[in-house]
Amino acid sequence: MEDRVNAFVPGPRAHASGKPGGPLAGLNFAVKDLFDVAGVPTGGGNHDWAKYNAVPERHSWAVQTLLDAGADLIGKTITDEVSLGILGENPFDGTPINTAAPERVPGGSSSGSAAAVAAGLCDTALGTDTGGSVRVPSSFCGLYGIRPTHGRVDTAGMMPQAPSSDTTGWFAREAKTFARVSTVMLGEAPAALPTKLVIATDAFGFADPEVAEALQPMVARLKRIVGEAREDLMAPQGLSVWSRAQRTLQPVEAWQTFQPWVEATNPRMAFSVAAGLLNGAQMPASERSWAALMRQEARARLRHLLPPGTILCLPTTPFPGPLRGLPTPQLQPLRDRINCLCAQGGLTGSPQVSLPGATVDGAPVGLSIIGGRGTDAALIAVALAMEEAA
Amino acid sequence: MEDRVNAFVPGPRAHASGKPGGPLAGLNFAVKDLFDVAGVPTGGGNHDWAKYNAVPERHSWAVQTLLDAGADLIGKTITDEVSLGILGENPFDGTPINTAAPERVPGGSSSGSAAAVAAGLCDTALGTDTGGSVRVPSSFCGLYGIRPTHGRVDTAGMMPQAPSSDTTGWFAREAKTFARVSTVMLGEAPAALPTKLVIATDAFGFADPEVAEALQPMVARLKRIVGEAREDLMAPQGLSVWSRAQRTLQPVEAWQTFQPWVEATNPRMAFSVAAGLLNGAQMPASERSWAALMRQEARARLRHLLPPGTILCLPTTPFPGPLRGLPTPQLQPLRDRINCLCAQGGLTGSPQVSLPGATVDGAPVGLSIIGGRGTDAALIAVALAMEEAA
């Protein structure tokens, strides 16, 4: 299979056949190069990572689970360096092409997985989401994508970044495929539809006006599916305040994760990645202790907002994918804005699904739904209903 | 010519013949890959530098000067990334081998130039010295090396780092060759020998005791050559205080130099190099203004200490080359100590020559002589006299 969108890591393609007769028989999948595949070096998107880390002897839990369910593994995909990136630009392996908007970035860090699914090179693909790494490429590439409840899907054999925020997620082009894979990964079939919808007015107000506008038909459809709807603030303390807390906690944990590798090998990395790690290394204790308290407030807010049967909707990203190759100073404000709409994931651990269906200037942008912790299967049911009602 | 010490940058070897009949006829030279050679990309020790910078159309002043004097150019040599390094370990092109002590680093950032001369692959080689990048590899590889008076040797076509400290220097195995090249580069023949010697007790006390001990025979020889000798402090404010000032000013200027490249291209670099640049970017204004004042004090001190006819001697480095491949946390304290004996160069602009002739555990370590600004040719005369008296 030709990799016409630069989604797969260079070199021999990792491959494994699924068990015959499983629920995912007939599907194939790709896996972000942060997941262990037995006998294949885990590259991590940085050419100095595999030198320091042994070739894994067993599959990661997520890969083994999909293989056991009958799906065939067809390759490992490009990721932002050690998952530190949200746009999908990797200076070592290149930027995967976003089929839905080729002049724009695919989003990251699960860039190659999203690009491969969007291009039809595979049915589904595994990604990771710490600060938005499944949700953002889902939005930019026009895919279904899930960040499950934190702690629900086993992350064994997945390269960690910030363990208190890390999750395993996946992508699909179609809700039916998305639901089949989700049933296996969650160990639960799509659950009953929620009956109440909260429209996050702060998040819609924070997105580009054209994005908020473009998502309105999807919001209307969602209202019809769910029934009762009302408007409220997701983050009364401020989206930027939640973001600030997440951008304090996550880099501190990322530095704890990567410090031994950095200190042992002085690896080459893009300047922006090194800057991010140093930001974590230098974080003042006063910021860290405040951020831990704000995390508790954010969790309390979502518990209050999302009792059983209620979901919340918001734009997945404030804009569609930015143009490829923008200079660094233009990228940082974009990353900052994306984080304001994604921070709740890592901060609260609530499950979130990004739904495709809207475009701005021809480029996709996703509508997200969030439920209370553990309600992942209800969000899958909404994805199915949204596709059926489209 | 086989590059058995990994001194030259990979790829086709840059080559140019010197003008026939010049004073350097019969000599050949290599040039650190920070100097422009017409028609050859200037690599700068970082694989993302040449992508951003045009291929030079003319030779740098230093290369042109050596060619005009009749020396043949035989290649470009490995450098620490964009001259930011003092040990000579480059993750892109590898670490040149120090012939005099193969298990130890060659020193940097002019690592390949020093390694090529030490291995006998060429007669002389151009380097740059901002914070010690000629002096340190001279010491570790057992070579003659000069950091000229700041501003004396034209740096046109040399990649800048911190312009108020940057200089063009050169290496040789023998004092006679060193003097021939110096006469051309300085435009001045070796001058009269100095008549007074100051032994920098603070610097000898700061070096490893075995280094101070190993240098005593050279110091004795130097006393005989110069005549009158006395002991004094080089840096009464503290070697570590001078070092702190230089390590404030130099990274700030380096960030100013490289910021446009970094922001335009987000280049890959070793983590330690990115950390150094960010250190400059984040330097508080209060530190910067203090460091500028300490620079004035340091200049006044050397003017006071080094009237015409007087030179000062000190160990070039506090120890011989450290072992290759040490982990990052062990390297930083070593870099810090090296800087305490090298900071005076960038801080004051005084000329300094490192002389070979001592070893510790079989590894070379150099003795340095420093003169007042503009007295470079007298230091060359001392180098000749030291070799003759050996």
PDB file of C-alpha atoms in Angstrom, chain A residues 65-214:
ATOM      1  CA  THR A  65      -6.617  -5.922  21.910  1.00  0.00           C
ATOM      2  CA  LEU A  66      -7.291  -4.925  18.299  1.00  0.00           C
ATOM      3  CA  LEU A  67      -5.367  -7.933  16.982  1.00  0.00           C
ATOM      4  CA  ASP A  68      -7.254 -10.259  19.323  1.00  0.00           C
ATOM      5  CA  ALA A  69     -10.500  -8.779  17.994  1.00  0.00           C
ATOM      6  CA  GLY A  70      -9.500  -9.645  14.448  1.00  0.00           C
ATOM      7  CA  ALA A  71      -8.189  -6.382  12.966  1.00  0.00           C
ATOM      8  CA  ASP A  72      -4.961  -6.439  10.939  1.00  0.00           C
ATOM      9  CA  LEU A  73      -2.087  -4.107  11.823  1.00  0.00           C
ATOM     10  CA  ILE A  74      -0.659  -2.467   8.707  1.00  0.00           C
ATOM     11  CA  GLY A  75       1.937  -0.005  10.029  1.00  0.00           C
ATOM     12  CA  LYS A  76       3.206   2.535  12.537  1.00  0.00           C
ATOM     13  CA  THR A  77       2.438   6.196  11.995  1.00  0.00           C
ATOM     14  CA  ILE A  78       4.283   9.480  12.387  1.00  0.00           C
ATOM     15  CA  THR A  79       3.815  11.371  15.639  1.00  0.00           C
ATOM     16  CA  ASP A  80       4.978  14.717  16.930  1.00  0.00           C
ATOM     17  CA  GLU A  81       8.209  14.239  18.863  1.00  0.00           C
ATOM     18  CA  VAL A  82       7.563  12.183  22.021  1.00  0.00           C
ATOM     19  CA  SER A  83       3.926  13.374  21.738  1.00  0.00           C
ATOM     20  CA  LEU A  84       4.925  16.988  22.461  1.00  0.00           C
ATOM     21  CA  GLY A  85       3.079  18.864  19.740  1.00  0.00           C
ATOM     22  CA  ILE A  86      -0.443  19.671  18.734  1.00  0.00           C
ATOM     23  CA  LEU A  87      -0.062  20.626  15.047  1.00  0.00           C
ATOM     24  CA  GLY A  88       1.523  17.537  13.495  1.00  0.00           C
ATOM     25  CA  GLU A  89       4.745  19.030  12.166  1.00  0.00           C
ATOM     26  CA  ASN A  90       7.697  16.683  12.747  1.00  0.00           C
ATOM     27  CA  PRO A  91      11.159  17.823  11.569  1.00  0.00           C
ATOM     28  CA  PHE A  92      12.523  14.264  11.563  1.00  0.00           C
ATOM     29  CA  ASP A  93       9.867  12.413   9.561  1.00  0.00           C
ATOM     30  CA  GLY A  94       7.965  15.265   7.951  1.00  0.00           C
ATOM     31  CA  THR A  95       4.389  16.463   8.250  1.00  0.00           C
ATOM     32  CA  PRO A  96       1.656  14.004   7.191  1.00  0.00           C
ATOM     33  CA  ILE A  97      -0.718  15.329   4.570  1.00  0.00           C
ATOM     34  CA  ASN A  98      -4.239  16.210   5.631  1.00  0.00           C
ATOM     35  CA  THR A  99      -6.290  14.789   2.765  1.00  0.00           C
ATOM     36  CA  ALA A 100      -9.280  16.940   3.660  1.00  0.00           C
ATOM     37  CA  ALA A 101      -7.227  20.156   3.460  1.00  0.00           C
ATOM     38  CA  PRO A 102      -3.799  19.430   1.956  1.00  0.00           C
ATOM     39  CA  GLU A 103      -2.429  22.920   2.464  1.00  0.00           C
ATOM     40  CA  ARG A 104      -3.143  22.718   6.196  1.00  0.00           C
ATOM     41  CA  VAL A 105      -1.482  20.779   9.015  1.00  0.00           C
ATOM     42  CA  PRO A 106      -3.154  17.500  10.041  1.00  0.00           C
ATOM     43  CA  GLY A 107      -3.013  18.301  13.740  1.00  0.00           C
ATOM     44  CA  GLY A 108      -1.054  16.271  16.248  1.00  0.00           C
ATOM     45  CA  SER A 109       0.464  14.665  17.972  1.00  0.00           C
ATOM     46  CA  SER A 110      -1.396  11.654  16.468  1.00  0.00           C
ATOM     47  CA  SER A 111      -0.807  13.167  13.024  1.00  0.00           C
ATOM     48  CA  GLY A 112       0.017  10.087  10.979  1.00  0.00           C
ATOM     49  CA  SER A 113      -2.809   8.013  12.433  1.00  0.00           C
ATOM     50  CA  ALA A 114      -5.340  10.705  11.544  1.00  0.00           C
ATOM     51  CA  ALA A 115      -3.812  11.262   8.098  1.00  0.00           C
ATOM     52  CA  ALA A 116      -3.830   7.537   7.316  1.00  0.00           C
ATOM     53  CA  VAL A 117      -7.486   7.127   8.268  1.00  0.00           C
ATOM     54  CA  ALA A 118      -8.523  10.319   6.471  1.00  0.00           C
ATOM     55  CA  ALA A 119      -6.769   9.153   3.299  1.00  0.00           C
ATOM     56  CA  GLY A 120      -8.514   5.779   3.441  1.00  0.00           C
ATOM     57  CA  LEU A 121      -5.255   3.889   3.979  1.00  0.00           C
ATOM     58  CA  CYS A 122      -6.787   2.039   6.927  1.00  0.00           C
ATOM     59  CA  ASP A 123     -10.140   1.737   8.689  1.00  0.00           C
ATOM     60  CA  THR A 124      -9.050   2.895  12.110  1.00  0.00           C
ATOM     61  CA  ALA A 125      -5.878   3.949  13.886  1.00  0.00           C
ATOM     62  CA  LEU A 126      -4.651   4.257  17.448  1.00  0.00           C
ATOM     63  CA  GLY A 127      -3.544   7.568  18.852  1.00  0.00           C
ATOM     64  CA  THR A 128      -2.803   9.062  22.247  1.00  0.00           C
ATOM     65  CA  ASP A 129      -4.420  12.124  23.804  1.00  0.00           C
ATOM     66  CA  THR A 130      -2.787  13.957  26.695  1.00  0.00           C
ATOM     67  CA  GLY A 131      -3.615  17.561  25.822  1.00  0.00           C
ATOM     68  CA  GLY A 132      -5.644  17.112  22.625  1.00  0.00           C
ATOM     69  CA  SER A 133      -3.570  14.758  20.468  1.00  0.00           C
ATOM     70  CA  VAL A 134      -6.545  12.749  19.208  1.00  0.00           C
ATOM     71  CA  ARG A 135      -9.201  15.464  19.381  1.00  0.00           C
ATOM     72  CA  VAL A 136      -7.248  18.090  17.428  1.00  0.00           C
ATOM     73  CA  PRO A 137      -6.325  15.885  14.427  1.00  0.00           C
ATOM     74  CA  SER A 138      -9.911  14.558  14.439  1.00  0.00           C
ATOM     75  CA  SER A 139     -11.124  18.113  14.067  1.00  0.00           C
ATOM     76  CA  PHE A 140      -8.569  19.159  11.437  1.00  0.00           C
ATOM     77  CA  CYS A 141      -8.888  15.977   9.328  1.00  0.00           C
ATOM     78  CA  GLY A 142     -12.677  15.541   9.593  1.00  0.00           C
ATOM     79  CA  LEU A 143     -12.756  12.280  11.575  1.00  0.00           C
ATOM     80  CA  TYR A 144     -14.477  10.629  14.494  1.00  0.00           C
ATOM     81  CA  GLY A 145     -12.032  10.505  17.362  1.00  0.00           C
ATOM     82  CA  ILE A 146     -12.235   9.707  21.052  1.00  0.00           C
ATOM     83  CA  ARG A 147     -10.336  10.644  24.149  1.00  0.00           C
ATOM     84  CA  PRO A 148     -11.750   8.053  26.591  1.00  0.00           C
ATOM     85  CA  THR A 149     -12.271   8.579  30.302  1.00  0.00           C
ATOM     86  CA  HIS A 150      -8.827   8.843  31.884  1.00  0.00           C
ATOM     87  CA  GLY A 151      -7.792   5.485  33.323  1.00  0.00           C
ATOM     88  CA  ARG A 152     -10.458   3.495  31.467  1.00  0.00           C
ATOM     89  CA  VAL A 153      -8.345   2.129  28.591  1.00  0.00           C
ATOM     90  CA  ASP A 154      -5.172   0.311  29.605  1.00  0.00           C
ATOM     91  CA  THR A 155      -2.088   2.286  28.525  1.00  0.00           C
ATOM     92  CA  ALA A 156       0.420  -0.562  29.030  1.00  0.00           C
ATOM     93  CA  GLY A 157       3.067  -0.418  26.301  1.00  0.00           C
ATOM     94  CA  MET A 158       2.143   3.153  25.320  1.00  0.00           C
ATOM     95  CA  MET A 159       4.908   5.747  25.690  1.00  0.00           C
ATOM     96  CA  PRO A 160       3.865   7.994  28.580  1.00  0.00           C
ATOM     97  CA  GLN A 161       4.023  11.770  28.561  1.00  0.00           C
ATOM     98  CA  ALA A 162       2.053  13.114  31.519  1.00  0.00           C
ATOM     99  CA  PRO A 163       0.516  10.047  33.153  1.00  0.00           C
ATOM    100  CA  SER A 164      -2.233  11.875  35.046  1.00  0.00           C
ATOM    101  CA  SER A 165      -3.527  13.116  31.663  1.00  0.00           C
ATOM    102  CA  ASP A 166      -2.440  10.386  29.208  1.00  0.00           C
ATOM    103  CA  THR A 167      -5.108   8.377  27.354  1.00  0.00           C
ATOM    104  CA  THR A 168      -5.295   5.959  24.433  1.00  0.00           C
ATOM    105  CA  GLY A 169      -7.698   7.046  21.685  1.00  0.00           C
ATOM    106  CA  TRP A 170      -8.673   6.073  18.148  1.00  0.00           C
ATOM    107  CA  PHE A 171      -9.986   7.467  14.868  1.00  0.00           C
ATOM    108  CA  ALA A 172     -12.442   6.375  12.158  1.00  0.00           C
ATOM    109  CA  ARG A 173     -14.020   7.914   9.073  1.00  0.00           C
ATOM    110  CA  GLU A 174     -17.449   6.401   9.744  1.00  0.00           C
ATOM    111  CA  ALA A 175     -19.466   6.201  12.931  1.00  0.00           C
ATOM    112  CA  LYS A 176     -20.273   2.515  12.395  1.00  0.00           C
ATOM    113  CA  THR A 177     -16.585   1.584  12.243  1.00  0.00           C
ATOM    114  CA  PHE A 178     -15.917   3.946  15.128  1.00  0.00           C
ATOM    115  CA  ALA A 179     -18.592   2.144  17.175  1.00  0.00           C
ATOM    116  CA  ARG A 180     -17.258  -1.337  16.320  1.00  0.00           C
ATOM    117  CA  VAL A 181     -13.740  -0.403  17.402  1.00  0.00           C
ATOM    118  CA  SER A 182     -15.019   1.441  20.478  1.00  0.00           C
ATOM    119  CA  THR A 183     -17.016  -1.569  21.591  1.00  0.00           C
ATOM    120  CA  VAL A 184     -13.824  -3.622  21.603  1.00  0.00           C
ATOM    121  CA  MET A 185     -11.600  -0.988  23.145  1.00  0.00           C
ATOM    122  CA  LEU A 186     -14.091   0.027  25.841  1.00  0.00           C
ATOM    123  CA  GLY A 187     -15.412  -3.479  26.405  1.00  0.00           C
ATOM    124  CA  GLU A 188     -18.897  -2.010  26.213  1.00  0.00           C
ATOM    125  CA  ALA A 189     -21.435  -1.629  23.430  1.00  0.00           C
ATOM    126  CA  PRO A 190     -22.885   1.827  22.638  1.00  0.00           C
ATOM    127  CA  ALA A 191     -25.065   2.794  25.598  1.00  0.00           C
ATOM    128  CA  ALA A 192     -28.375   4.642  25.848  1.00  0.00           C
ATOM    129  CA  LEU A 193     -28.495   8.133  24.376  1.00  0.00           C
ATOM    130  CA  PRO A 194     -28.229  11.042  26.795  1.00  0.00           C
ATOM    131  CA  THR A 195     -31.346  13.119  27.307  1.00  0.00           C
ATOM    132  CA  LYS A 196     -29.943  16.522  28.196  1.00  0.00           C
ATOM    133  CA  LEU A 197     -27.519  18.763  26.316  1.00  0.00           C
ATOM    134  CA  VAL A 198     -25.461  21.667  27.651  1.00  0.00           C
ATOM    135  CA  ILE A 199     -24.151  24.051  25.010  1.00  0.00           C
ATOM    136  CA  ALA A 200     -20.887  25.537  26.280  1.00  0.00           C
ATOM    137  CA  THR A 201     -21.369  29.207  25.463  1.00  0.00           C
ATOM    138  CA  ASP A 202     -17.873  30.168  26.654  1.00  0.00           C
ATOM    139  CA  ALA A 203     -16.283  27.679  24.251  1.00  0.00           C
ATOM    140  CA  PHE A 204     -18.450  28.700  21.282  1.00  0.00           C
ATOM    141  CA  GLY A 205     -17.688  32.327  22.071  1.00  0.00           C
ATOM    142  CA  PHE A 206     -13.957  31.569  22.197  1.00  0.00           C
ATOM    143  CA  ALA A 207     -13.885  29.851  18.787  1.00  0.00           C
ATOM    144  CA  ASP A 208     -13.586  31.828  15.575  1.00  0.00           C
ATOM    145  CA  PRO A 209     -17.074  33.205  14.757  1.00  0.00           C
ATOM    146  CA  GLU A 210     -17.069  31.310  11.441  1.00  0.00           C
ATOM    147  CA  VAL A 211     -16.411  28.080  13.314  1.00  0.00           C
ATOM    148  CA  ALA A 212     -19.225  28.663  15.788  1.00  0.00           C
ATOM    149  CA  GLU A 213     -21.477  29.476  12.839  1.00  0.00           C
ATOM    150  CA  ALA A 214     -20.410  26.465  10.783  1.00  0.00           C
TER     151      ALA A 214
END
